PDB file of C-alpha atoms in Angstrom:
ATOM      1  CA  MET A   1    -156.298  62.038-216.437  1.00 44.00           C
ATOM      2  CA  PRO A   2    -153.875  61.948-219.609  1.00 48.00           C
ATOM      3  CA  ILE A   3    -150.129  63.097-219.153  1.00 48.00           C
ATOM      4  CA  MET A   4    -148.604  65.267-221.517  1.00 45.00           C
ATOM      5  CA  THR A   5    -145.663  64.740-223.140  1.00 45.00           C
ATOM      6  CA  THR A   6    -144.353  68.136-224.315  1.00 46.00           C
ATOM      7  CA  GLY A   7    -143.470  70.860-222.782  1.00 52.00           C
ATOM      8  CA  GLN A   8    -143.020  72.096-218.721  1.00 62.00           C
ATOM      9  CA  LEU A   9    -145.718  69.058-218.148  1.00 70.00           C
ATOM     10  CA  ALA A  10    -143.826  66.434-219.403  1.00 75.00           C
ATOM     11  CA  TYR A  11    -140.662  67.409-217.719  1.00 76.00           C
ATOM     12  CA  GLU A  12    -142.490  67.959-214.362  1.00 81.00           C
ATOM     13  CA  TYR A  13    -143.952  64.439-214.855  1.00 84.00           C
ATOM     14  CA  GLU A  14    -140.545  62.964-215.326  1.00 88.00           C
ATOM     15  CA  TYR A  15    -139.347  64.823-212.151  1.00 87.00           C
ATOM     16  CA  VAL A  16    -141.508  63.365-210.274  1.00 89.00           C
ATOM     17  CA  ASN A  17    -141.700  60.016-211.492  1.00 90.00           C
ATOM     18  CA  GLU A  18    -137.681  59.873-210.705  1.00 91.00           C
ATOM     19  CA  GLN A  19    -138.575  60.982-207.601  1.00 91.00           C
ATOM     20  CA  VAL A  20    -141.282  58.095-206.468  1.00 93.00           C
ATOM     21  CA  ARG A  21    -138.981  55.397-208.018  1.00 91.00           C
ATOM     22  CA  ASP A  22    -136.028  56.729-205.523  1.00 91.00           C
ATOM     23  CA  PHE A  23    -138.104  57.468-202.396  1.00 92.00           C
ATOM     24  CA  TRP A  24    -140.185  53.851-203.182  1.00 92.00           C
ATOM     25  CA  GLU A  25    -136.733  51.988-203.096  1.00 88.00           C
ATOM     26  CA  ASP A  26    -136.316  53.094-199.295  1.00 88.00           C
ATOM     27  CA  GLY A  27    -139.288  51.348-198.254  1.00 89.00           C
ATOM     28  CA  GLY A  28    -142.086  51.738-195.287  1.00 90.00           C
ATOM     29  CA  ALA A  29    -141.935  51.447-191.861  1.00 93.00           C
ATOM     30  CA  TYR A  30    -143.123  47.771-191.404  1.00 95.00           C
ATOM     31  CA  MET A  31    -141.679  44.949-192.261  1.00 94.00           C
ATOM     32  CA  PRO A  32    -143.942  42.291-193.563  1.00 96.00           C
ATOM     33  CA  VAL A  33    -144.236  38.667-192.147  1.00 97.00           C
ATOM     34  CA  TYR A  34    -146.003  36.974-194.956  1.00 97.00           C
ATOM     35  CA  PRO A  35    -143.090  36.000-197.597  1.00 96.00           C
ATOM     36  CA  MET A  36    -142.061  33.743-194.263  1.00 96.00           C
ATOM     37  CA  LEU A  37    -145.080  31.567-195.185  1.00 96.00           C
ATOM     38  CA  PHE A  38    -146.371  32.408-198.809  1.00 97.00           C
ATOM     39  CA  LYS A  39    -144.646  32.123-201.883  1.00 95.00           C
ATOM     40  CA  GLU A  40    -145.422  34.565-204.569  1.00 93.00           C
ATOM     41  CA  ARG A  41    -146.884  33.868-208.055  1.00 92.00           C
ATOM     42  CA  ALA A  42    -147.198  35.882-210.817  1.00 91.00           C
ATOM     43  CA  ILE A  43    -150.567  35.141-212.841  1.00 88.00           C
ATOM     44  CA  ALA A  44    -151.825  36.292-215.921  1.00 82.00           C
ATOM     45  CA  GLN A  45    -155.481  35.879-215.592  1.00 75.00           C
ATOM     46  CA  ALA A  46    -157.603  37.338-212.831  1.00 64.00           C
ATOM     47  CA  ARG A  47    -158.750  33.410-212.075  1.00 68.00           C
ATOM     48  CA  HIS A  48    -156.522  30.570-211.358  1.00 71.00           C
ATOM     49  CA  GLU A  49    -157.245  26.791-211.364  1.00 73.00           C
ATOM     50  CA  ASP A  50    -155.403  24.283-209.623  1.00 74.00           C
ATOM     51  CA  VAL A  51    -156.190  20.999-210.257  1.00 75.00           C
ATOM     52  CA  PRO A  52    -154.132  17.848-208.845  1.00 77.00           C
ATOM     53  CA  ARG A  53    -154.202  14.510-209.575  1.00 84.00           C
ATOM     54  CA  ALA A  54    -153.493  11.074-207.841  1.00 88.00           C
ATOM     55  CA  GLY A  55    -151.924   8.599-209.487  1.00 88.00           C
ATOM     56  CA  VAL A  56    -152.252   4.658-209.511  1.00 89.00           C
ATOM     57  CA  GLY A  57    -153.092   2.407-206.458  1.00 89.00           C
ATOM     58  CA  LYS A  58    -151.115  -0.280-204.829  1.00 89.00           C
ATOM     59  CA  PHE A  59    -149.742  -3.236-207.108  1.00 89.00           C
ATOM     60  CA  SER A  60    -152.281  -5.742-207.184  1.00 87.00           C
ATOM     61  CA  SER A  61    -151.374  -9.452-206.575  1.00 87.00           C
ATOM     62  CA  ALA A  62    -152.324 -12.252-209.113  1.00 86.00           C
ATOM     63  CA  VAL A  63    -151.303 -15.395-210.558  1.00 88.00           C
ATOM     64  CA  GLU A  64    -148.873 -15.404-213.509  1.00 86.00           C
ATOM     65  CA  SER A  65    -151.876 -16.082-215.864  1.00 87.00           C
ATOM     66  CA  GLU A  66    -154.023 -13.671-214.654  1.00 90.00           C
ATOM     67  CA  ASP A  67    -154.935 -10.223-216.676  1.00 89.00           C
ATOM     68  CA  VAL A  68    -152.955  -6.921-215.437  1.00 88.00           C
ATOM     69  CA  VAL A  69    -155.160  -4.382-213.452  1.00 84.00           C
ATOM     70  CA  TYR A  70    -155.299  -0.934-215.330  1.00 88.00           C
ATOM     71  CA  ASP A  71    -156.135   1.837-212.752  1.00 88.00           C
ATOM     72  CA  SER A  72    -157.506   4.858-213.569  1.00 87.00           C
ATOM     73  CA  LEU A  73    -155.867   8.655-212.499  1.00 88.00           C
ATOM     74  CA  TYR A  74    -158.213  10.491-210.419  1.00 89.00           C
ATOM     75  CA  GLU A  75    -159.050  14.584-210.812  1.00 87.00           C
ATOM     76  CA  GLY A  76    -158.689  16.292-207.738  1.00 84.00           C
ATOM     77  CA  LYS A  77    -161.615  19.310-206.828  1.00 84.00           C
ATOM     78  CA  LYS A  78    -160.690  22.514-208.395  1.00 85.00           C
ATOM     79  CA  GLY A  79    -159.694  25.607-206.439  1.00 85.00           C
ATOM     80  CA  THR A  80    -159.910  29.276-207.640  1.00 85.00           C
ATOM     81  CA  ALA A  81    -157.842  32.123-206.957  1.00 86.00           C
ATOM     82  CA  LEU A  82    -159.848  35.160-207.171  1.00 87.00           C
ATOM     83  CA  LEU A  83    -157.695  38.216-207.468  1.00 91.00           C
ATOM     84  CA  ILE A  84    -159.013  41.650-205.661  1.00 93.00           C
ATOM     85  CA  GLN A  85    -157.960  44.800-206.515  1.00 93.00           C
ATOM     86  CA  TYR A  86    -156.459  46.700-203.190  1.00 95.00           C
ATOM     87  CA  HIS A  87    -155.313  50.463-203.821  1.00 94.00           C
ATOM     88  CA  GLN A  88    -154.155  53.914-202.278  1.00 94.00           C
ATOM     89  CA  GLY A  89    -152.957  57.183-203.251  1.00 94.00           C
ATOM     90  CA  PHE A  90    -152.299  60.544-202.107  1.00 94.00           C
ATOM     91  CA  ALA A  91    -151.841  64.114-203.659  1.00 94.00           C
ATOM     92  CA  VAL A  92    -149.541  67.021-203.459  1.00 93.00           C
ATOM     93  CA  THR A  93    -150.829  70.231-204.070  1.00 92.00           C
ATOM     94  CA  GLU A  94    -149.704  72.992-206.475  1.00 89.00           C
ATOM     95  CA  ARG A  95    -149.983  75.135-203.586  1.00 92.00           C
ATOM     96  CA  ALA A  96    -147.417  72.755-202.021  1.00 91.00           C
ATOM     97  CA  LYS A  97    -145.254  73.270-205.165  1.00 87.00           C
ATOM     98  CA  ARG A  98    -145.132  76.987-204.531  1.00 89.00           C
ATOM     99  CA  MET A  99    -144.266  76.912-201.150  1.00 91.00           C
ATOM    100  CA  LYS A 100    -141.304  74.557-202.286  1.00 91.00           C
ATOM    101  CA  ILE A 101    -141.950  71.409-199.471  1.00 93.00           C
ATOM    102  CA  SER A 102    -143.603  68.974-202.603  1.00 89.00           C
ATOM    103  CA  ARG A 103    -140.377  67.074-202.340  1.00 90.00           C
ATOM    104  CA  ASP A 104    -141.083  66.471-198.440  1.00 94.00           C
ATOM    105  CA  ILE A 105    -144.475  65.556-198.987  1.00 94.00           C
ATOM    106  CA  MET A 106    -143.593  63.539-201.741  1.00 93.00           C
ATOM    107  CA  ARG A 107    -141.078  61.699-199.383  1.00 94.00           C
ATOM    108  CA  ALA A 108    -143.602  61.292-196.935  1.00 95.00           C
ATOM    109  CA  GLY A 109    -146.125  59.817-199.198  1.00 95.00           C
ATOM    110  CA  ILE A 110    -144.574  57.308-200.902  1.00 95.00           C
ATOM    111  CA  SER A 111    -143.309  56.573-197.323  1.00 95.00           C
ATOM    112  CA  SER A 112    -146.590  56.142-196.335  1.00 96.00           C
ATOM    113  CA  ILE A 113    -147.661  53.854-199.577  1.00 95.00           C
ATOM    114  CA  ALA A 114    -144.868  51.674-199.224  1.00 95.00           C
ATOM    115  CA  THR A 115    -145.973  50.740-195.458  1.00 96.00           C
ATOM    116  CA  ALA A 116    -149.942  50.941-196.563  1.00 96.00           C
ATOM    117  CA  ARG A 117    -148.814  48.047-199.043  1.00 95.00           C
ATOM    118  CA  ASP A 118    -146.770  45.857-196.820  1.00 96.00           C
ATOM    119  CA  VAL A 119    -149.636  46.095-193.691  1.00 97.00           C
ATOM    120  CA  THR A 120    -152.104  45.306-196.485  1.00 97.00           C
ATOM    121  CA  LEU A 121    -150.650  42.221-197.843  1.00 97.00           C
ATOM    122  CA  ASP A 122    -149.660  40.818-194.456  1.00 97.00           C
ATOM    123  CA  SER A 123    -153.607  41.007-193.190  1.00 97.00           C
ATOM    124  CA  ILE A 124    -154.316  39.459-196.952  1.00 97.00           C
ATOM    125  CA  ALA A 125    -152.195  36.138-195.801  1.00 97.00           C
ATOM    126  CA  ALA A 126    -153.124  36.491-191.985  1.00 97.00           C
ATOM    127  CA  ASP A 127    -156.894  36.281-192.876  1.00 97.00           C
ATOM    128  CA  LEU A 128    -156.178  32.703-193.837  1.00 96.00           C
ATOM    129  CA  LEU A 129    -155.139  31.474-190.220  1.00 97.00           C
ATOM    130  CA  ASN A 130    -157.284  33.623-188.717  1.00 97.00           C
ATOM    131  CA  TYR A 131    -160.274  32.070-190.527  1.00 97.00           C
ATOM    132  CA  ALA A 132    -158.364  28.481-190.662  1.00 97.00           C
ATOM    133  CA  PHE A 133    -160.933  26.623-188.736  1.00 96.00           C
ATOM    134  CA  LEU A 134    -163.973  27.965-190.044  1.00 95.00           C
ATOM    135  CA  THR A 135    -165.902  27.978-193.127  1.00 94.00           C
ATOM    136  CA  THR A 136    -167.531  31.191-192.813  1.00 93.00           C
ATOM    137  CA  LYS A 137    -164.758  33.179-194.829  1.00 93.00           C
ATOM    138  CA  TYR A 138    -162.426  30.726-196.700  1.00 93.00           C
ATOM    139  CA  VAL A 139    -162.775  26.843-197.769  1.00 93.00           C
ATOM    140  CA  TYR A 140    -159.977  24.870-198.829  1.00 94.00           C
ATOM    141  CA  ARG A 141    -161.357  23.151-202.714  1.00 90.00           C
ATOM    142  CA  ASP A 142    -163.138  19.705-200.498  1.00 90.00           C
ATOM    143  CA  ALA A 143    -165.216  22.245-199.155  1.00 93.00           C
ATOM    144  CA  LEU A 144    -163.895  22.269-195.913  1.00 96.00           C
ATOM    145  CA  ALA A 145    -161.990  24.583-193.530  1.00 97.00           C
ATOM    146  CA  ILE A 146    -158.525  24.754-194.274  1.00 97.00           C
ATOM    147  CA  CYS A 147    -157.250  23.559-191.256  1.00 97.00           C
ATOM    148  CA  SER A 148    -159.531  20.398-190.701  1.00 97.00           C
ATOM    149  CA  THR A 149    -159.766  16.745-189.310  1.00 96.00           C
ATOM    150  CA  ALA A 150    -161.315  15.340-192.626  1.00 96.00           C
ATOM    151  CA  HIS A 151    -159.756  16.591-195.816  1.00 95.00           C
ATOM    152  CA  GLU A 152    -160.040  13.879-198.338  1.00 90.00           C
ATOM    153  CA  TYR A 153    -157.508  12.215-200.240  1.00 92.00           C
ATOM    154  CA  ILE A 154    -157.912  12.168-203.784  1.00 91.00           C
ATOM    155  CA  ARG A 155    -158.003   8.381-204.806  1.00 90.00           C
ATOM    156  CA  PRO A 156    -161.188   7.271-203.700  1.00 88.00           C
ATOM    157  CA  GLY A 157    -160.850   4.950-200.659  1.00 88.00           C
ATOM    158  CA  ALA A 158    -158.048   6.354-199.803  1.00 90.00           C
ATOM    159  CA  GLY A 159    -159.666   8.064-196.626  1.00 92.00           C
ATOM    160  CA  THR A 160    -158.998  11.057-195.055  1.00 94.00           C
ATOM    161  CA  GLY A 161    -156.288  13.549-193.850  1.00 95.00           C
ATOM    162  CA  SER A 162    -155.985  15.775-190.952  1.00 96.00           C
ATOM    163  CA  ASN A 163    -153.941  18.918-190.715  1.00 97.00           C
ATOM    164  CA  ARG A 164    -155.633  20.007-187.422  1.00 96.00           C
ATOM    165  CA  SER A 165    -155.452  19.086-183.661  1.00 94.00           C
ATOM    166  CA  ALA A 166    -159.010  17.069-182.908  1.00 89.00           C
ATOM    167  CA  ASN A 167    -159.090  19.232-179.839  1.00 89.00           C
ATOM    168  CA  GLY A 168    -158.226  22.867-179.058  1.00 91.00           C
ATOM    169  CA  THR A 169    -155.321  22.802-176.749  1.00 94.00           C
ATOM    170  CA  ASP A 170    -152.708  25.479-175.918  1.00 94.00           C
ATOM    171  CA  ILE A 171    -148.956  25.210-176.337  1.00 94.00           C
ATOM    172  CA  GLY A 172    -147.016  22.493-174.462  1.00 92.00           C
ATOM    173  CA  GLU A 173    -145.100  19.533-174.607  1.00 90.00           C
ATOM    174  CA  GLY A 174    -148.027  16.875-175.061  1.00 91.00           C
ATOM    175  CA  SER A 175    -150.145  19.063-177.591  1.00 95.00           C
ATOM    176  CA  LEU A 176    -146.928  19.759-179.773  1.00 96.00           C
ATOM    177  CA  GLU A 177    -145.957  16.077-179.518  1.00 95.00           C
ATOM    178  CA  GLN A 178    -149.439  15.267-180.723  1.00 95.00           C
ATOM    179  CA  ALA A 179    -149.251  17.661-183.617  1.00 96.00           C
ATOM    180  CA  ILE A 180    -145.835  16.101-184.471  1.00 96.00           C
ATOM    181  CA  THR A 181    -147.610  12.601-184.559  1.00 96.00           C
ATOM    182  CA  ASP A 182    -150.388  14.050-186.466  1.00 96.00           C
ATOM    183  CA  ILE A 183    -148.340  15.006-189.192  1.00 97.00           C
ATOM    184  CA  ASP A 184    -146.102  12.502-189.256  1.00 96.00           C
ATOM    185  CA  LEU A 185    -149.245  10.464-190.226  1.00 95.00           C
ATOM    186  CA  ILE A 186    -150.189  12.633-193.165  1.00 96.00           C
ATOM    187  CA  LYS A 187    -150.484  10.446-196.298  1.00 95.00           C
ATOM    188  CA  THR A 188    -150.277  11.258-200.240  1.00 93.00           C
ATOM    189  CA  ASP A 189    -153.178  12.077-202.268  1.00 91.00           C
ATOM    190  CA  GLU A 190    -152.913   8.035-203.193  1.00 91.00           C
ATOM    191  CA  GLY A 191    -153.265   7.176-200.035  1.00 91.00           C
ATOM    192  CA  PHE A 192    -149.718   6.004-199.482  1.00 94.00           C
ATOM    193  CA  PRO A 193    -147.559   7.041-196.591  1.00 94.00           C
ATOM    194  CA  GLY A 194    -146.412  10.723-196.738  1.00 93.00           C
ATOM    195  CA  SER A 195    -143.021  12.394-196.152  1.00 94.00           C
ATOM    196  CA  VAL A 196    -144.626  15.473-194.771  1.00 96.00           C
ATOM    197  CA  VAL A 197    -142.360  16.820-191.068  1.00 95.00           C
ATOM    198  CA  ALA A 198    -142.720  19.915-189.532  1.00 96.00           C
ATOM    199  CA  ASP A 199    -140.656  22.691-189.921  1.00 95.00           C
ATOM    200  CA  ARG A 200    -141.585  25.818-188.073  1.00 95.00           C
ATOM    201  CA  GLY A 201    -144.099  27.379-185.762  1.00 97.00           C
ATOM    202  CA  VAL A 202    -146.427  30.032-186.237  1.00 98.00           C
ATOM    203  CA  ILE A 203    -147.888  32.018-182.902  1.00 97.00           C
ATOM    204  CA  HIS A 204    -148.915  34.949-181.846  1.00 97.00           C
ATOM    205  CA  PRO A 205    -145.983  37.029-180.016  1.00 97.00           C
ATOM    206  CA  SER A 206    -148.020  36.899-176.542  1.00 96.00           C
ATOM    207  CA  GLN A 207    -146.921  32.664-176.941  1.00 96.00           C
ATOM    208  CA  LYS A 208    -143.418  32.571-177.313  1.00 95.00           C
ATOM    209  CA  PHE A 209    -142.224  32.243-173.839  1.00 94.00           C
ATOM    210  CA  SER A 210    -144.873  29.061-173.884  1.00 93.00           C
ATOM    211  CA  TRP A 211    -143.192  28.063-177.354  1.00 94.00           C
ATOM    212  CA  GLU A 212    -139.847  28.379-175.800  1.00 93.00           C
ATOM    213  CA  ARG A 213    -140.510  26.464-172.571  1.00 91.00           C
ATOM    214  CA  ALA A 214    -142.123  23.537-174.345  1.00 92.00           C
ATOM    215  CA  THR A 215    -139.082  23.167-177.199  1.00 92.00           C
ATOM    216  CA  MET A 216    -136.147  24.430-175.521  1.00 88.00           C
ATOM    217  CA  SER A 217    -136.454  23.152-172.114  1.00 84.00           C
ATOM    218  CA  MET A 218    -133.522  20.140-171.470  1.00 77.00           C
ATOM    219  CA  GLN A 219    -136.273  18.273-169.188  1.00 70.00           C
ATOM    220  CA  GLN A 220    -139.859  18.051-169.208  1.00 67.00           C
ATOM    221  CA  PRO A 221    -141.078  21.857-169.105  1.00 66.00           C
ATOM    222  CA  GLY A 222    -143.418  22.630-165.630  1.00 60.00           C
ATOM    223  CA  SER A 223    -142.424  18.870-164.479  1.00 61.00           C
ATOM    224  CA  ALA A 224    -140.023  18.420-161.257  1.00 61.00           C
ATOM    225  CA  ASN A 225    -138.841  14.567-162.519  1.00 65.00           C
ATOM    226  CA  ASN A 226    -135.569  14.065-164.719  1.00 65.00           C
ATOM    227  CA  ASP A 227    -137.432  13.279-167.934  1.00 77.00           C
ATOM    228  CA  ILE A 228    -136.248  14.838-170.970  1.00 84.00           C
ATOM    229  CA  ASN A 229    -137.820  16.898-173.157  1.00 85.00           C
ATOM    230  CA  ALA A 230    -138.208  14.829-175.968  1.00 88.00           C
ATOM    231  CA  LEU A 231    -138.835  17.799-178.763  1.00 90.00           C
ATOM    232  CA  LYS A 232    -135.627  19.179-177.712  1.00 90.00           C
ATOM    233  CA  SER A 233    -133.919  15.746-177.508  1.00 88.00           C
ATOM    234  CA  ARG A 234    -135.144  15.024-181.247  1.00 91.00           C
ATOM    235  CA  GLY A 235    -134.485  18.011-182.762  1.00 91.00           C
ATOM    236  CA  TYR A 236    -138.310  18.644-183.338  1.00 92.00           C
ATOM    237  CA  LEU A 237    -139.046  22.586-183.774  1.00 93.00           C
ATOM    238  CA  GLN A 238    -135.856  24.018-182.790  1.00 89.00           C
ATOM    239  CA  GLY A 239    -135.865  26.933-185.035  1.00 87.00           C
ATOM    240  CA  LYS A 240    -137.673  30.033-183.867  1.00 92.00           C
ATOM    241  CA  PRO A 241    -140.690  30.130-184.480  1.00 96.00           C
ATOM    242  CA  ILE A 242    -142.552  33.124-186.693  1.00 97.00           C
ATOM    243  CA  GLU A 243    -144.132  35.528-184.270  1.00 97.00           C
ATOM    244  CA  TRP A 244    -146.720  37.342-186.400  1.00 98.00           C
ATOM    245  CA  LYS A 245    -148.950  40.308-184.731  1.00 97.00           C
ATOM    246  CA  MET A 246    -151.319  40.047-187.461  1.00 97.00           C
ATOM    247  CA  LEU A 247    -153.086  36.792-186.301  1.00 97.00           C
ATOM    248  CA  SER A 248    -156.198  37.439-184.255  1.00 95.00           C
ATOM    249  CA  SER A 249    -156.424  34.868-181.403  1.00 94.00           C
ATOM    250  CA  THR A 250    -153.566  34.747-178.995  1.00 94.00           C
ATOM    251  CA  ARG A 251    -154.205  31.023-178.042  1.00 94.00           C
ATOM    252  CA  ALA A 252    -154.418  29.578-181.557  1.00 96.00           C
ATOM    253  CA  TRP A 253    -151.201  28.104-183.034  1.00 97.00           C
ATOM    254  CA  PHE A 254    -149.143  26.556-186.406  1.00 98.00           C
ATOM    255  CA  ILE A 255    -146.791  24.680-187.757  1.00 98.00           C
ATOM    256  CA  LEU A 256    -145.492  25.227-191.270  1.00 97.00           C
ATOM    257  CA  THR A 257    -144.271  21.804-192.597  1.00 96.00           C
ATOM    258  CA  LYS A 258    -141.901  20.462-195.368  1.00 94.00           C
ATOM    259  CA  GLY A 259    -141.910  17.413-197.561  1.00 92.00           C
ATOM    260  CA  TYR A 260    -145.050  17.586-199.268  1.00 88.00           C
ATOM    261  CA  GLY A 261    -143.783  17.866-202.751  1.00 79.00           C
ATOM    262  CA  SER A 262    -145.325  21.371-204.082  1.00 77.00           C
ATOM    263  CA  ASP A 263    -145.819  25.001-202.943  1.00 87.00           C
ATOM    264  CA  GLY A 264    -148.763  24.923-200.310  1.00 92.00           C
ATOM    265  CA  LEU A 265    -149.227  28.744-199.043  1.00 96.00           C
ATOM    266  CA  LEU A 266    -149.081  31.175-202.247  1.00 94.00           C
ATOM    267  CA  MET A 267    -149.269  34.831-202.836  1.00 95.00           C
ATOM    268  CA  TYR A 268    -150.823  35.358-206.149  1.00 94.00           C
ATOM    269  CA  LYS A 269    -150.306  38.818-208.102  1.00 93.00           C
ATOM    270  CA  HIS A 270    -151.200  39.787-211.825  1.00 91.00           C
ATOM    271  CA  SER A 271    -148.520  39.352-213.734  1.00 88.00           C
ATOM    272  CA  GLU A 272    -149.007  42.798-215.016  1.00 84.00           C
ATOM    273  CA  ASP A 273    -148.512  44.472-211.919  1.00 85.00           C
ATOM    274  CA  SER A 274    -146.108  47.380-211.287  1.00 81.00           C
ATOM    275  CA  ASP A 275    -143.950  47.612-208.308  1.00 81.00           C
ATOM    276  CA  THR A 276    -143.438  51.290-208.111  1.00 90.00           C
ATOM    277  CA  PRO A 277    -146.671  53.541-207.581  1.00 93.00           C
ATOM    278  CA  ILE A 278    -147.845  55.763-210.856  1.00 91.00           C
ATOM    279  CA  PRO A 279    -147.488  59.489-210.444  1.00 90.00           C
ATOM    280  CA  TYR A 280    -150.277  61.664-212.890  1.00 88.00           C
ATOM    281  CA  ILE A 281    -150.225  65.663-213.011  1.00 86.00           C
ATOM    282  CA  ASP A 282    -153.520  67.202-213.463  1.00 84.00           C
ATOM    283  CA  GLU A 283    -153.132  69.976-216.130  1.00 75.00           C
ATOM    284  CA  LYS A 284    -155.849  72.288-215.247  1.00 78.00           C
ATOM    285  CA  ASN A 285    -155.038  72.581-211.632  1.00 83.00           C
ATOM    286  CA  GLY A 286    -151.141  71.320-211.061  1.00 85.00           C
ATOM    287  CA  ASN A 287    -151.525  68.904-208.523  1.00 91.00           C
ATOM    288  CA  THR A 288    -149.852  65.645-208.643  1.00 92.00           C
ATOM    289  CA  TYR A 289    -151.536  62.725-207.924  1.00 94.00           C
ATOM    290  CA  VAL A 290    -149.782  59.142-206.763  1.00 94.00           C
ATOM    291  CA  ARG A 291    -151.548  55.878-206.759  1.00 93.00           C
ATOM    292  CA  SER A 292    -150.233  52.409-206.317  1.00 94.00           C
ATOM    293  CA  VAL A 293    -152.772  49.783-207.448  1.00 94.00           C
ATOM    294  CA  MET A 294    -152.196  46.032-206.756  1.00 94.00           C
ATOM    295  CA  PHE A 295    -154.094  42.637-207.694  1.00 93.00           C
ATOM    296  CA  ARG A 296    -153.819  39.788-204.727  1.00 94.00           C
ATOM    297  CA  ALA A 297    -155.264  36.438-203.948  1.00 93.00           C
ATOM    298  CA  ALA A 298    -153.904  34.863-200.803  1.00 95.00           C
ATOM    299  CA  TYR A 299    -154.405  31.048-201.541  1.00 94.00           C
ATOM    300  CA  VAL A 300    -153.736  27.791-200.056  1.00 93.00           C
ATOM    301  CA  ARG A 301    -152.468  25.204-202.974  1.00 91.00           C
ATOM    302  CA  ASN A 302    -151.953  22.217-200.766  1.00 93.00           C
ATOM    303  CA  TRP A 303    -153.663  21.330-197.253  1.00 95.00           C
ATOM    304  CA  ARG A 304    -150.352  19.556-196.205  1.00 96.00           C
ATOM    305  CA  ALA A 305    -148.328  22.944-196.021  1.00 96.00           C
ATOM    306  CA  ILE A 306    -149.899  24.043-192.770  1.00 97.00           C
ATOM    307  CA  TYR A 307    -150.609  22.720-189.126  1.00 98.00           C
ATOM    308  CA  GLY A 308    -153.359  24.038-186.966  1.00 97.00           C
ATOM    309  CA  ASN A 309    -154.538  24.179-183.370  1.00 96.00           C
ATOM    310  CA  SER A 310    -157.392  26.726-182.483  1.00 95.00           C
ATOM    311  CA  GLY A 311    -155.686  26.655-178.808  1.00 92.00           C
ATOM    312  CA  GLY A 312    -157.746  26.746-175.608  1.00 81.00           C
ATOM    313  CA  SER A 313    -160.575  28.876-177.300  1.00 57.00           C
ATOM    314  CA  VAL A 314    -162.409  28.801-180.603  1.00 46.00           C
ATOM    315  CA  VAL A 315    -160.764  31.368-183.230  1.00 40.00           C
ATOM    316  CA  VAL A 316    -163.149  33.731-184.797  1.00 35.00           C
TER     317      VAL A 316
END
């Protein structure tokens, strides 16, 4: 419905638009978690292709008279982020305006829209982790699960890398130590030793006490001997883990990493998205409608960004 630009209707639209902006700044009742894991990026088109490349291999040994070996660069497999439209809205009726309660309805509606937006974004991001061990919904560009024991390094002959535990195990001293070791062994796409290190845990809230005992006890947790807790003494995973209620499994757990050289987990949005909902007025009936539309896609740009363990049960 087009908006009139003259007369009383134009005045009403400007008034409503000002209310929308003011109330939107107050935000909603839900605090999203995804910004702690995902970096937001704007793209102009609905599709995005990300093509990493591996460089040359190690230097070849040769006698002085031999020719130099010229290697070639290898192109990685393409990954695509398809933006999906999400939308929601509400109406303020002409009757509510006559009863002079439209402002209260507007405030409540904008708060609800803001809350719904944040919950939706959290759900979009968490969905990648909820299906990280399966290929039924999402796959990485090598056609494997996001968390896999057999991710291909781009350079032929470089072998495969792992960003998940080979066996699902619950949070404990041993499983976390194995995760640290697995992460330390992740290579670059050329097959060289990498610099990826463990950074921070991502867990369901029901696991917070197990995580605390495993990482913060001075001695080995659950043991009567005086052996030290190596995780604590070496300073691994000492920051507070991210507790995410959107995780569907109460057993699976993840570790964010750093040092892999590029953004790993991304939340793409359309570059022309407006952060403020848009009002429009029904000229004939006097109702005011407020709608919010966003285009988003959660995307794994680099599998090294996250390490996963399915826990003692399979994530579904």
